[in-house]
């Protein structure tokens, strides 16, 4: 099963495409692994571009399921408006393509990392591709979110 994991921040979102099962996950190489979220001045155009990009990308890559790290409130402020709108676009495109779209609560990431370590015998960084492909935290989050959607 090919699962796309998307981890948005307030300025961009990163994604990772995993294939296989939870016991044997495999990260697939992609030409692009991130997208800037729009600034207020150009929001409409950028969100439309994001919708087009996702529609094409999901069809070309044969994605079977999408998991999105849900926009949650931090102790300082809520999620950015662009992030919430981008999350909505992912859900819309998923519905149009008849794909399952799961929202993964931010609180579940730590549990997913522990689960990954116990099943795959190591952290995502060491198990998948020798860790060369995803050092930044948001990229690791995208991998864990995708792993959340893989079958046992």
GROMACS .gro file of C-alpha atoms in nm:
model
  152
    1UNK     CA    1   0.000   0.000   0.000
    2UNK     CA    2   0.131   0.346  -0.088
    3UNK     CA    3   0.059   0.599   0.187
    4UNK     CA    4   0.136   0.969   0.163
    5UNK     CA    5   0.211   1.133   0.496
    6UNK     CA    6   0.178   1.512   0.512
    7UNK     CA    7   0.316   1.720   0.800
    8UNK     CA    8   0.216   2.087   0.771
    9UNK     CA    9   0.374   2.373   0.960
   10UNK     CA   10   0.259   2.735   0.957
   11UNK     CA   11   0.471   2.815   0.649
   12UNK     CA   12   0.496   2.494   0.448
   13UNK     CA   13   0.419   2.127   0.448
   14UNK     CA   14   0.641   1.831   0.393
   15UNK     CA   15   0.540   1.490   0.267
   16UNK     CA   16   0.678   1.139   0.249
   17UNK     CA   17   0.548   0.847   0.046
   18UNK     CA   18   0.580   0.507   0.213
   19UNK     CA   19   0.511   0.169   0.062
   20UNK     CA   20   0.490  -0.176   0.211
   21UNK     CA   21   0.370  -0.269   0.558
   22UNK     CA   22   0.437  -0.147   0.909
   23UNK     CA   23   0.681  -0.432   0.961
   24UNK     CA   24   0.867  -0.354   0.637
   25UNK     CA   25   0.819   0.011   0.546
   26UNK     CA   26   0.998   0.153   0.246
   27UNK     CA   27   1.029   0.521   0.167
   28UNK     CA   28   0.985   0.604  -0.201
   29UNK     CA   29   1.204   0.869  -0.366
   30UNK     CA   30   1.013   1.173  -0.492
   31UNK     CA   31   1.114   1.469  -0.709
   32UNK     CA   32   0.978   1.710  -0.446
   33UNK     CA   33   0.905   1.663  -0.077
   34UNK     CA   34   0.776   2.003   0.033
   35UNK     CA   35   0.548   2.289  -0.064
   36UNK     CA   36   0.539   2.644   0.069
   37UNK     CA   37   0.206   2.753   0.208
   38UNK     CA   38   0.073   3.082   0.071
   39UNK     CA   39   0.122   3.424   0.224
   40UNK     CA   40  -0.199   3.624   0.268
   41UNK     CA   41  -0.140   3.842  -0.038
   42UNK     CA   42  -0.137   3.553  -0.286
   43UNK     CA   43  -0.339   3.297  -0.094
   44UNK     CA   44  -0.613   3.222  -0.348
   45UNK     CA   45  -0.372   3.158  -0.634
   46UNK     CA   46  -0.133   2.954  -0.421
   47UNK     CA   47  -0.409   2.735  -0.277
   48UNK     CA   48  -0.543   2.667  -0.627
   49UNK     CA   49  -0.191   2.573  -0.737
   50UNK     CA   50  -0.165   2.343  -0.435
   51UNK     CA   51  -0.489   2.172  -0.534
   52UNK     CA   52  -0.364   2.116  -0.890
   53UNK     CA   53  -0.029   1.988  -0.765
   54UNK     CA   54  -0.189   1.739  -0.526
   55UNK     CA   55  -0.441   1.613  -0.783
   56UNK     CA   56  -0.167   1.542  -1.036
   57UNK     CA   57   0.084   1.412  -0.783
   58UNK     CA   58  -0.154   1.167  -0.614
   59UNK     CA   59  -0.268   1.020  -0.946
   60UNK     CA   60   0.086   0.992  -1.087
   61UNK     CA   61   0.228   0.826  -0.775
   62UNK     CA   62  -0.056   0.578  -0.729
   63UNK     CA   63  -0.120   0.690  -0.370
   64UNK     CA   64  -0.380   0.470  -0.199
   65UNK     CA   65  -0.420   0.657   0.130
   66UNK     CA   66  -0.334   0.998   0.273
   67UNK     CA   67  -0.253   1.075   0.636
   68UNK     CA   68  -0.228   1.438   0.746
   69UNK     CA   69  -0.081   1.563   1.071
   70UNK     CA   70  -0.378   1.752   1.207
   71UNK     CA   71  -0.354   2.123   1.275
   72UNK     CA   72  -0.339   2.156   1.652
   73UNK     CA   73  -0.307   2.451   1.884
   74UNK     CA   74   0.026   2.525   2.044
   75UNK     CA   75   0.053   2.682   2.387
   76UNK     CA   76   0.116   3.017   2.219
   77UNK     CA   77  -0.142   3.032   1.938
   78UNK     CA   78  -0.362   2.825   1.710
   79UNK     CA   79  -0.271   2.690   1.368
   80UNK     CA   80  -0.223   2.933   1.081
   81UNK     CA   81  -0.521   2.999   0.855
   82UNK     CA   82  -0.319   2.884   0.552
   83UNK     CA   83  -0.241   2.554   0.719
   84UNK     CA   84  -0.606   2.490   0.799
   85UNK     CA   85  -0.703   2.576   0.441
   86UNK     CA   86  -0.427   2.353   0.300
   87UNK     CA   87  -0.551   2.068   0.520
   88UNK     CA   88  -0.899   2.123   0.376
   89UNK     CA   89  -0.761   2.109   0.021
   90UNK     CA   90  -0.592   1.776   0.095
   91UNK     CA   91  -0.924   1.639   0.218
   92UNK     CA   92  -1.108   1.778  -0.086
   93UNK     CA   93  -0.861   1.629  -0.336
   94UNK     CA   94  -0.868   1.298  -0.149
   95UNK     CA   95  -1.248   1.290  -0.171
   96UNK     CA   96  -1.239   1.373  -0.543
   97UNK     CA   97  -0.996   1.086  -0.606
   98UNK     CA   98  -1.186   0.856  -0.367
   99UNK     CA   99  -0.888   0.816  -0.136
  100UNK     CA  100  -0.906   0.765   0.238
  101UNK     CA  101  -0.778   1.073   0.419
  102UNK     CA  102  -0.694   1.029   0.788
  103UNK     CA  103  -0.621   1.316   1.023
  104UNK     CA  104  -0.352   1.215   1.271
  105UNK     CA  105  -0.357   1.396   1.604
  106UNK     CA  106  -0.026   1.564   1.693
  107UNK     CA  107  -0.030   1.386   2.029
  108UNK     CA  108  -0.005   1.048   1.856
  109UNK     CA  109   0.335   1.114   1.694
  110UNK     CA  110   0.539   1.015   1.998
  111UNK     CA  111   0.341   0.692   2.029
  112UNK     CA  112   0.392   0.626   1.657
  113UNK     CA  113   0.767   0.675   1.694
  114UNK     CA  114   0.776   0.427   1.982
  115UNK     CA  115   0.565   0.185   1.781
  116UNK     CA  116   0.794   0.221   1.480
  117UNK     CA  117   1.099   0.154   1.696
  118UNK     CA  118   0.949  -0.162   1.849
  119UNK     CA  119   0.827  -0.310   1.519
  120UNK     CA  120   1.109  -0.201   1.288
  121UNK     CA  121   1.384  -0.233   1.552
  122UNK     CA  122   1.511   0.125   1.532
  123UNK     CA  123   1.419   0.487   1.478
  124UNK     CA  124   1.281   0.602   1.141
  125UNK     CA  125   1.612   0.778   1.073
  126UNK     CA  126   1.817   0.460   1.106
  127UNK     CA  127   1.573   0.213   0.951
  128UNK     CA  128   1.463   0.400   0.638
  129UNK     CA  129   1.733   0.469   0.380
  130UNK     CA  130   2.007   0.500   0.638
  131UNK     CA  131   1.862   0.824   0.765
  132UNK     CA  132   1.999   1.033   0.477
  133UNK     CA  133   1.658   1.142   0.352
  134UNK     CA  134   1.489   1.287   0.655
  135UNK     CA  135   1.685   1.461   0.927
  136UNK     CA  136   1.460   1.764   0.993
  137UNK     CA  137   1.187   1.714   1.249
  138UNK     CA  138   0.896   1.793   1.017
  139UNK     CA  139   1.023   1.541   0.763
  140UNK     CA  140   1.046   1.272   1.032
  141UNK     CA  141   0.690   1.365   1.129
  142UNK     CA  142   0.576   1.315   0.768
  143UNK     CA  143   0.736   0.969   0.766
  144UNK     CA  144   0.572   0.871   1.095
  145UNK     CA  145   0.236   1.002   0.979
  146UNK     CA  146   0.263   0.794   0.660
  147UNK     CA  147   0.366   0.490   0.867
  148UNK     CA  148   0.052   0.542   1.079
  149UNK     CA  149  -0.152   0.459   0.768
  150UNK     CA  150   0.032   0.145   0.658
  151UNK     CA  151  -0.128  -0.194   0.711
  152UNK     CA  152   0.010  -0.433   0.969
   0.00000   0.00000   0.00000
